[in-house]
Tab-separated table of C-alpha atoms in Angstrom:
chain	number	residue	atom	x	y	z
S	261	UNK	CA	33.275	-54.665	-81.425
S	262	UNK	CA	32.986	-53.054	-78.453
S	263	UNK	CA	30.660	-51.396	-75.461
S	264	UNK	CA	31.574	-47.504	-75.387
S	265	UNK	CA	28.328	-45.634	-73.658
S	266	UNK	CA	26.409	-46.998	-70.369
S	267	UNK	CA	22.842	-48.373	-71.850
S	268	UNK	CA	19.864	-45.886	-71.684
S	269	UNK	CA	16.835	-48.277	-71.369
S	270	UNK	CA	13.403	-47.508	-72.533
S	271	UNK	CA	10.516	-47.010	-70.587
S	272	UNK	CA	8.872	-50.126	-69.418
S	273	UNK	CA	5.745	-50.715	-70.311
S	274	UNK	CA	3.018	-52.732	-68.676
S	275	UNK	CA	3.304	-55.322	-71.516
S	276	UNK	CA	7.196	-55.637	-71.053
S	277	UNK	CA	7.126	-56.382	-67.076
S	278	UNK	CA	6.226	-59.816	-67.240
S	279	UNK	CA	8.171	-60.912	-69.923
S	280	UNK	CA	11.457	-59.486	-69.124
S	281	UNK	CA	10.771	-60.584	-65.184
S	282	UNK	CA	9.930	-64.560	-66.362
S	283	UNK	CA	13.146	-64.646	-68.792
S	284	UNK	CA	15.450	-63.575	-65.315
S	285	UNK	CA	13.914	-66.106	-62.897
S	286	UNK	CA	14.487	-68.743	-65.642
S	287	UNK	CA	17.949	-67.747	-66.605
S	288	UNK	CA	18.234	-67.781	-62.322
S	289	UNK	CA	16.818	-70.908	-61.567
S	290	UNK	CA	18.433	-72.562	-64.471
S	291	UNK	CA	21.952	-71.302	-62.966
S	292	UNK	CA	21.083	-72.431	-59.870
S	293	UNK	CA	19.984	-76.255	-61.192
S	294	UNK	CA	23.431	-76.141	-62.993
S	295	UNK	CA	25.596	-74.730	-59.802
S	296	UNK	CA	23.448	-77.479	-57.562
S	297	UNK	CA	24.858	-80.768	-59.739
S	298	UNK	CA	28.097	-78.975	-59.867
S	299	UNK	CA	27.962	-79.106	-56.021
S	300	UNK	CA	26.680	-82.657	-56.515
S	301	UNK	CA	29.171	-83.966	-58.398
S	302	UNK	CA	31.860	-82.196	-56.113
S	303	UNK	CA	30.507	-83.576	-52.794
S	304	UNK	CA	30.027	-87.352	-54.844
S	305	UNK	CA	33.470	-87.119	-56.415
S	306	UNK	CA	35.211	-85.796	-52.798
S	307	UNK	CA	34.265	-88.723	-50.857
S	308	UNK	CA	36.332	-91.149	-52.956
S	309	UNK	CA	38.894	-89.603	-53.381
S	310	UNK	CA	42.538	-90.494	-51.336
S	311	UNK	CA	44.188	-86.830	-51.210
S	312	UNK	CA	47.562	-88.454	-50.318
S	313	UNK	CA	47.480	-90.141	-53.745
S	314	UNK	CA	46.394	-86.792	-55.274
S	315	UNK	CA	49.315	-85.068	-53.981
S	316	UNK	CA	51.989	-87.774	-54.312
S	317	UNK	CA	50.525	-87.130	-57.731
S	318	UNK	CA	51.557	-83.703	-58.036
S	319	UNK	CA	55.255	-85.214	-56.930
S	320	UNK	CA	55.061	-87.530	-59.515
S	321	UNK	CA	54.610	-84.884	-62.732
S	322	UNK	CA	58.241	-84.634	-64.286
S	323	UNK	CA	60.246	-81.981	-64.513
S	324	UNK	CA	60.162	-81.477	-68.208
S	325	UNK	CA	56.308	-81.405	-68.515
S	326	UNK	CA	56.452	-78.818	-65.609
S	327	UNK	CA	58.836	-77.026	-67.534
S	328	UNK	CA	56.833	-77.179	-70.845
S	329	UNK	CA	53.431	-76.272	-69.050
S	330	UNK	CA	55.169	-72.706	-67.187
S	331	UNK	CA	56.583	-72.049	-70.599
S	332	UNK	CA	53.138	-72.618	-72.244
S	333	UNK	CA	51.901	-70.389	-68.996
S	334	UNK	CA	54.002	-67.723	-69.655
S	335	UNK	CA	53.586	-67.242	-73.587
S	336	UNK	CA	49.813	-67.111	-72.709
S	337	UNK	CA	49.898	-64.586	-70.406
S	338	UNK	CA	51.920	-62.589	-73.048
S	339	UNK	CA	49.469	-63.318	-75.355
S	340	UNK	CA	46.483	-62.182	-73.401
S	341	UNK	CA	48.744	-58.949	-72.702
S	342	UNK	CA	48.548	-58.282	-76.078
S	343	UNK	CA	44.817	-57.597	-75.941
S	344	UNK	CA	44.637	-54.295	-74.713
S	345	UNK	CA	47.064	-52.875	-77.520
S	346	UNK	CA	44.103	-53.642	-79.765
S	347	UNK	CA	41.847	-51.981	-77.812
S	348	UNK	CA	44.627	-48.941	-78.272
S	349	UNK	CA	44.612	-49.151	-81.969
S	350	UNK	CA	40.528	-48.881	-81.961
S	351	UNK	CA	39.953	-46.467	-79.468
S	352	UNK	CA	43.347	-44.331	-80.388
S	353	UNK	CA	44.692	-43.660	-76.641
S	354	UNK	CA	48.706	-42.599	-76.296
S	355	UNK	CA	49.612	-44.839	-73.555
S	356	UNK	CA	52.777	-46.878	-74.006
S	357	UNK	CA	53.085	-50.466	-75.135
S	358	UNK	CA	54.612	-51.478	-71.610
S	359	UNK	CA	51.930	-49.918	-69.715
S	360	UNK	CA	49.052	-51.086	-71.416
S	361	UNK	CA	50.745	-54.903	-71.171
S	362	UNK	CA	51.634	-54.750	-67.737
S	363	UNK	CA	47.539	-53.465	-66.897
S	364	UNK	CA	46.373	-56.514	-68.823
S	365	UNK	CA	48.212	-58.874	-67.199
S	366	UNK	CA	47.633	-57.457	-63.617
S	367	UNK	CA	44.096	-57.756	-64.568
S	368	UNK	CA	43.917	-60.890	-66.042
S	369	UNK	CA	45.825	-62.456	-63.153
S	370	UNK	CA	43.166	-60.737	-60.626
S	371	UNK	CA	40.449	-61.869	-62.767
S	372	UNK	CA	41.301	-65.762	-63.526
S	373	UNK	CA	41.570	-66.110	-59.423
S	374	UNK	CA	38.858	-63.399	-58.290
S	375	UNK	CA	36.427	-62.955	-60.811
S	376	UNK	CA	35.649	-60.793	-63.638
S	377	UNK	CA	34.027	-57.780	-61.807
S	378	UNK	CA	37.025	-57.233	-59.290
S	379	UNK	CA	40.257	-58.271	-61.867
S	380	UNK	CA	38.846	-57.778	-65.249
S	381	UNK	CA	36.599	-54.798	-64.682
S	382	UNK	CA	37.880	-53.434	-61.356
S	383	UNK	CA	41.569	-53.164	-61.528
S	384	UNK	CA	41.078	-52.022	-65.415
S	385	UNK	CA	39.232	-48.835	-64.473
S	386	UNK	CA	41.063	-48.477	-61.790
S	387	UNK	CA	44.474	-48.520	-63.469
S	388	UNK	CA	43.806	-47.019	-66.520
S	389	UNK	CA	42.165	-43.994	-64.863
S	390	UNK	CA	45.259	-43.537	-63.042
S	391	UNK	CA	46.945	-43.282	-66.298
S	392	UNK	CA	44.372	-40.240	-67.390
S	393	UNK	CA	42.050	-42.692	-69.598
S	394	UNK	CA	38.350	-41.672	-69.383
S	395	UNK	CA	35.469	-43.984	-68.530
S	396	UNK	CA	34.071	-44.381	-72.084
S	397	UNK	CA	37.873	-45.374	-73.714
S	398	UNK	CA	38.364	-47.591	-70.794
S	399	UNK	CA	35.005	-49.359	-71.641
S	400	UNK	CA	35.976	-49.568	-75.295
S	401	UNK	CA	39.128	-51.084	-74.528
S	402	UNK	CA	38.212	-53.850	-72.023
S	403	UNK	CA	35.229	-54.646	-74.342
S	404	UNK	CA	37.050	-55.486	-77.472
S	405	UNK	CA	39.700	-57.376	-75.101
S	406	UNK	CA	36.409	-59.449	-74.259
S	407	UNK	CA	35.282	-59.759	-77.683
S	408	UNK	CA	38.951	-60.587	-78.681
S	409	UNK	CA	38.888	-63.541	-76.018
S	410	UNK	CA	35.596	-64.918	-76.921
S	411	UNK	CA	35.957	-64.584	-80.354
S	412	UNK	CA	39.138	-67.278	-80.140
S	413	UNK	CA	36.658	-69.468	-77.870
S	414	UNK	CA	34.345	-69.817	-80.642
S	415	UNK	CA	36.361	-71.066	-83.242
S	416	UNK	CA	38.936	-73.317	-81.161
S	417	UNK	CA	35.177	-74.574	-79.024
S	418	UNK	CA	33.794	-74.754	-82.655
S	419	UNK	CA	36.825	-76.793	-84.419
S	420	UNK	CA	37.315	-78.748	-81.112
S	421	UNK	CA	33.666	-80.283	-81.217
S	422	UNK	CA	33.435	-80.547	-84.865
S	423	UNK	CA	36.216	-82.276	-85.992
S	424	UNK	CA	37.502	-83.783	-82.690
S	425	UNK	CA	34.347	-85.108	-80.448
S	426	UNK	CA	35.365	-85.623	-77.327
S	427	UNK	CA	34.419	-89.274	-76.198
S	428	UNK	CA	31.424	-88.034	-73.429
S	429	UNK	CA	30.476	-90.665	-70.192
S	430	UNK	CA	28.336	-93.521	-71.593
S	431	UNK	CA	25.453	-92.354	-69.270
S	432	UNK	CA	25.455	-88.499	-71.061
S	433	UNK	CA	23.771	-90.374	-73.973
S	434	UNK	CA	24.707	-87.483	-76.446
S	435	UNK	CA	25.921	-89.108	-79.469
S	436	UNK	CA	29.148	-87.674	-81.508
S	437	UNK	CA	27.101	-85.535	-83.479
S	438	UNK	CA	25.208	-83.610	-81.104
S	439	UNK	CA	29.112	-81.993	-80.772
S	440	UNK	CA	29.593	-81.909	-84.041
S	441	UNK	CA	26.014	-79.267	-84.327
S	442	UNK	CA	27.145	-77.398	-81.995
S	443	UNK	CA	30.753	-77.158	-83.290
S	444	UNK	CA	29.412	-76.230	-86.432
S	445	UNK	CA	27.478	-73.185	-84.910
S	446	UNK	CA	30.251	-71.903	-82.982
S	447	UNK	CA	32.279	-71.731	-86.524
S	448	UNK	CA	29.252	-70.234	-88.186
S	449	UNK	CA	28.876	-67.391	-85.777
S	450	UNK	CA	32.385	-66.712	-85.668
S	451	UNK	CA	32.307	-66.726	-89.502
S	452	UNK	CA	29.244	-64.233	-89.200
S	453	UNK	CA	31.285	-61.784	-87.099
S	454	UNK	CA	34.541	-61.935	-89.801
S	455	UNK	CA	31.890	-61.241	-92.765
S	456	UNK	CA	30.484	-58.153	-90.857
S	457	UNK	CA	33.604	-57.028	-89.945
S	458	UNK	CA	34.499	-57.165	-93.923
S	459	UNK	CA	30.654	-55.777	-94.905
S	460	UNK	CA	30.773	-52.850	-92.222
S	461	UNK	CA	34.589	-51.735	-92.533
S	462	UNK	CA	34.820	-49.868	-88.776
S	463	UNK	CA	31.394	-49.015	-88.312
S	464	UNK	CA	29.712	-47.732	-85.513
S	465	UNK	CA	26.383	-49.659	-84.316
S	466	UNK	CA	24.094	-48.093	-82.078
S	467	UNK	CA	21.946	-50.621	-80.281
S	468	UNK	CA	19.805	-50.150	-77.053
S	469	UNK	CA	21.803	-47.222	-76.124
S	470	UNK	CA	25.471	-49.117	-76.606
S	471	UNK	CA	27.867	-48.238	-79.239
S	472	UNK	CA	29.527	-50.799	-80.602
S	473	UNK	CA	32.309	-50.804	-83.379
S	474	UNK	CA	33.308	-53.133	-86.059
S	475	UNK	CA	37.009	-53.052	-86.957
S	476	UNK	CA	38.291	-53.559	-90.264
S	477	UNK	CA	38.627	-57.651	-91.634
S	478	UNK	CA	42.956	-57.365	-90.853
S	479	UNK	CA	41.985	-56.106	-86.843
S	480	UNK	CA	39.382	-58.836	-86.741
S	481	UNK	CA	41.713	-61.529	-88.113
S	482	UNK	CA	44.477	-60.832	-86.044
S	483	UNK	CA	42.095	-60.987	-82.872
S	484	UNK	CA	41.084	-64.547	-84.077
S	485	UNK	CA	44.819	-65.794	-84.211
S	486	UNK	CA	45.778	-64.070	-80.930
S	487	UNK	CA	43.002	-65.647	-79.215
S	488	UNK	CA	43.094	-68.904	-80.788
S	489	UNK	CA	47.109	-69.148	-79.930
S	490	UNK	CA	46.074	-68.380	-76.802
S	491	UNK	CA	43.593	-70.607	-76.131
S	492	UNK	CA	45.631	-73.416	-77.126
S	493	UNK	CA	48.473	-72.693	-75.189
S	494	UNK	CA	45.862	-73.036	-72.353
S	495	UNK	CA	45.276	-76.317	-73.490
S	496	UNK	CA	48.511	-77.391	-73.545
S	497	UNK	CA	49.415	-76.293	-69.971
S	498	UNK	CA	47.228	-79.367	-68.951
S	499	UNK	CA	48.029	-81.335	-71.847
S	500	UNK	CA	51.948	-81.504	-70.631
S	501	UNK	CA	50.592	-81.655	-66.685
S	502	UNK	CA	48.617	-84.758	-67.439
S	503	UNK	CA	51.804	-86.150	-69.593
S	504	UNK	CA	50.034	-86.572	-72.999
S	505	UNK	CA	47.716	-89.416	-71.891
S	506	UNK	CA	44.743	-88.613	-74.058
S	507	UNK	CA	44.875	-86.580	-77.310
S	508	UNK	CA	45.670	-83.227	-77.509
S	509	UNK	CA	42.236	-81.891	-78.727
S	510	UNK	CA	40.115	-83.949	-76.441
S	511	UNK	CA	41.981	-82.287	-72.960
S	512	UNK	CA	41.291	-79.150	-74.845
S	513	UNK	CA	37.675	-79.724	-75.646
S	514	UNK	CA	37.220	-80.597	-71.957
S	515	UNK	CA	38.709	-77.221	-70.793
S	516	UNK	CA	36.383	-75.075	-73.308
S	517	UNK	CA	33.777	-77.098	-71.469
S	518	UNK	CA	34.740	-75.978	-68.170
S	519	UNK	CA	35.783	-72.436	-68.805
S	520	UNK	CA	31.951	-71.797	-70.291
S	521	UNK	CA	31.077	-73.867	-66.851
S	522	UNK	CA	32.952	-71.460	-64.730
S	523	UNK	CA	31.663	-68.167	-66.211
S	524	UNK	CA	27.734	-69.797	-66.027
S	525	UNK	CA	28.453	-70.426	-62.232
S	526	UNK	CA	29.891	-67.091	-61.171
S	527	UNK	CA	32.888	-69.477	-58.802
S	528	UNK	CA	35.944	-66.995	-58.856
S	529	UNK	CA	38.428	-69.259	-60.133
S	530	UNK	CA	36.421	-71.770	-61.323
S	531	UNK	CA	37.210	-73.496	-57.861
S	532	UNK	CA	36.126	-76.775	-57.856
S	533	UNK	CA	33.881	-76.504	-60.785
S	534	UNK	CA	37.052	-77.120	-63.358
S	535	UNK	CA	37.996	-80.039	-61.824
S	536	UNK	CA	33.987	-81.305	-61.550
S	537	UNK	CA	34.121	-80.876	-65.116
S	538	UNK	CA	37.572	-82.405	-65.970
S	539	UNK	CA	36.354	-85.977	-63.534
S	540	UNK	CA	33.539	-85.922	-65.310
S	541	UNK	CA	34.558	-85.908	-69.066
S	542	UNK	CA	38.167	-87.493	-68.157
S	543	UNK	CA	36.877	-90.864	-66.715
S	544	UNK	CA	39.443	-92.273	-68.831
S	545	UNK	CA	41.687	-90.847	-66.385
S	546	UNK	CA	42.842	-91.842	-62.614
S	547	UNK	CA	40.848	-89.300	-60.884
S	548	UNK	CA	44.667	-88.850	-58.160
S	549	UNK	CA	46.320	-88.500	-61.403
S	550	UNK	CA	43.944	-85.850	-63.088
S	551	UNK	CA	43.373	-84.277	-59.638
S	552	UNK	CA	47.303	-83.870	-59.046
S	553	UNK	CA	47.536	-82.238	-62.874
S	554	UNK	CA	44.888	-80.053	-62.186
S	555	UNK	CA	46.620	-78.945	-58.747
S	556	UNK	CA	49.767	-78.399	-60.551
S	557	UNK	CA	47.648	-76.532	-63.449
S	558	UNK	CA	46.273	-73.850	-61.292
S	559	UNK	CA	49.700	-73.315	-59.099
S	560	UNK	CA	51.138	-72.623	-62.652
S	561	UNK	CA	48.482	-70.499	-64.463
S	562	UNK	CA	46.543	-69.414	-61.301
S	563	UNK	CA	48.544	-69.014	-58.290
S	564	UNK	CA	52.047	-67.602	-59.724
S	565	UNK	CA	50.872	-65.384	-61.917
S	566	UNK	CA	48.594	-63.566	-59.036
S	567	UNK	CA	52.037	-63.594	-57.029
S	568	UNK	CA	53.654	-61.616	-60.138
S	569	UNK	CA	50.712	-59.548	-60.863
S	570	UNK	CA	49.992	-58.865	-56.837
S	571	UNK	CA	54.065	-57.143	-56.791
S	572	UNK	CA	53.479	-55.360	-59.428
S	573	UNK	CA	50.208	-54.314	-58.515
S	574	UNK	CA	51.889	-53.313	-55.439
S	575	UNK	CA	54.668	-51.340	-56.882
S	576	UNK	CA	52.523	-49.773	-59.457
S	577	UNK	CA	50.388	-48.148	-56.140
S	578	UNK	CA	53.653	-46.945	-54.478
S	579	UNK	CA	54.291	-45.377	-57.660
S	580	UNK	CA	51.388	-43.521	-58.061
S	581	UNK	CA	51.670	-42.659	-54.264
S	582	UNK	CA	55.047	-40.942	-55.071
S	583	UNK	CA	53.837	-39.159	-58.434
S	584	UNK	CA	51.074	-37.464	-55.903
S	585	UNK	CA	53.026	-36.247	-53.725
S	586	UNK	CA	55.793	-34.800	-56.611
S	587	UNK	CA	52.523	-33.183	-57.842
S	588	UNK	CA	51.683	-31.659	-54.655
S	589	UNK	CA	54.949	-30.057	-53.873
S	590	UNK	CA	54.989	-28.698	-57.285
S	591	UNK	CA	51.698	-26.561	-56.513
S	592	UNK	CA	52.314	-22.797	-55.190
């Protein structure tokens, strides 16, 4: 499923105004509230914490479990690369397998550190037009890569709650199977999408002035086992960099937690909001010793993989400088 045609909204009318107007004030303020105990919990959590111990704690992380997480790193990223290739196969563009990988992961590198409007969005469109893709493929592309993503999110959030509650701060007073509801939704709508995807082989929906396109069951399973491998492997980055301490699917849960976190409070990077999140629901933890995994965390899948994606970046500009000027010489 994905957006191929900018929305053409109806006319307002005088009934609509005040609806539509109170729904984005709440959806504002309600932001706000969150990104406000965020800061809270930031500012709260900051003044106790010794930074020396935090980065002797980054020292202290062996070798191997670095090892492990940059390997875990690096199949993710190829993973993730592997989006766009779907987005090939629906929309039908000619572009090769090594270009279409290597735009992925320069966006996805720009977009985990800067955002989603200036890496996922941005440097899509403005890489793929430079390959001769037009703005409606383009859009089709990066929205099934988004749908692809999300899609994984809901199943590995859904199983995560469901069958593996993680064990929430005494003073959250939400019970085991308040998770376990909404685990059970997130596997239900997931389930909804794979039945319309069977129902509606490769149909095209037209809905408030988007098209968006169903692919056949076999494209929409192997999106749900891309993304959930990926999404896992995420997981265990910070699984390995906190040395196994706690179960596997609780560190997980905790990072579904904070990626939804991080996307509701617009912080490029998630800065400081994944580690609010990861104090909060790891108080099992040392908070130097989660800190310090956390550090080492985004140096592996933040930080390195911008440095990668930034040369290429780079070279892929000088490039394109170089292909201009062949082109201009070539004119009488």
């Amino acid at each position: 499923m994905s957006g191929s045609a900018r929305p053409t909204l109806p006319a307002a009318t005088p009934g609509q105004a005040p609806k539509r107007g109170w729904w984005l004030w709440a959806r504002r303020i309600a932001t706000w509230i969150f990104f406000g105990l965020v800061a809270w919990l930031l500012v709260h959590q900051a003044r106790t914490i010794d930074w020396t111990k935090v980065l002797q704690a980054v020292l202290d992380i062996p070798l191997p479990a670095l090892l492990a997480a940059l390997l875990l790193a690096a199949c993710s990223f190829a993973i993730y690369s592997t989006y766009d290739l779907l987005g090939r196969h629906m929309t039908g563009h000619r572009l090769g397998t090594r270009t279409v990988m290597g735009i992925t992961f320069i966006s996805y590198a720009f977009n985990l550190n800067l955002g989603s409007l200036i890496g996922g969005i941005a440097f899509r469109y403005r890489l793929y037009s430079r390959h001769g893709l037009g703005n409606l493929t383009i859009t089709r592309v990066l929205g099934f890569s988004m749908l692809t993503n999300w899609l994984g999110y809901l199943v590995v959030a859904g199983a995560a709650f469901y069958f593996w509650p993680m064990a929430l701060p005494p003073e959250w007073r939400i019970e085991a199977d308040g998770l376990r509801i909404l685990g059970a939704t997130l596997l239900v709508l997931a389930l909804g999408y794979l039945v319309l995807c069977a129902v509606a082989r490769e149909h095209i929906w037209n809905i408030r002035g988007h098209e968006l396109q169903t692919p056949a069951l076999g494209m929409a399973l192997l999106q749900l086992a891309l993304s959930c491998t990926n999404w896992a492997l995420i997981g265990g980055v910070i699984w390995f960099l906190l040395e196994q301490q706690l179960p596997y699917p609780h560190v997980l849960a905790v990072l579904l937690v904070a990626a939804v976190a991080g996307v509701i409070t617009h912080v490029p990077a998630g800065l400081g909001v994944l580690e609010a999140v990861f104090v909060a629901l790891l108080y099992q933890v040392p908070t130097d010793r989660l800190l310090g995994a956390l550090l080492a965390y985004r140096a592996t899948y933040y930080l390195l993989p911008l440095c990668i994606a930034s040369v290429a970046y780079f070279l892929t500009e000088v490039r394109a400088r170089q292909r201009r000027r062949i082109e201009r010489k070539r004119r009488p």
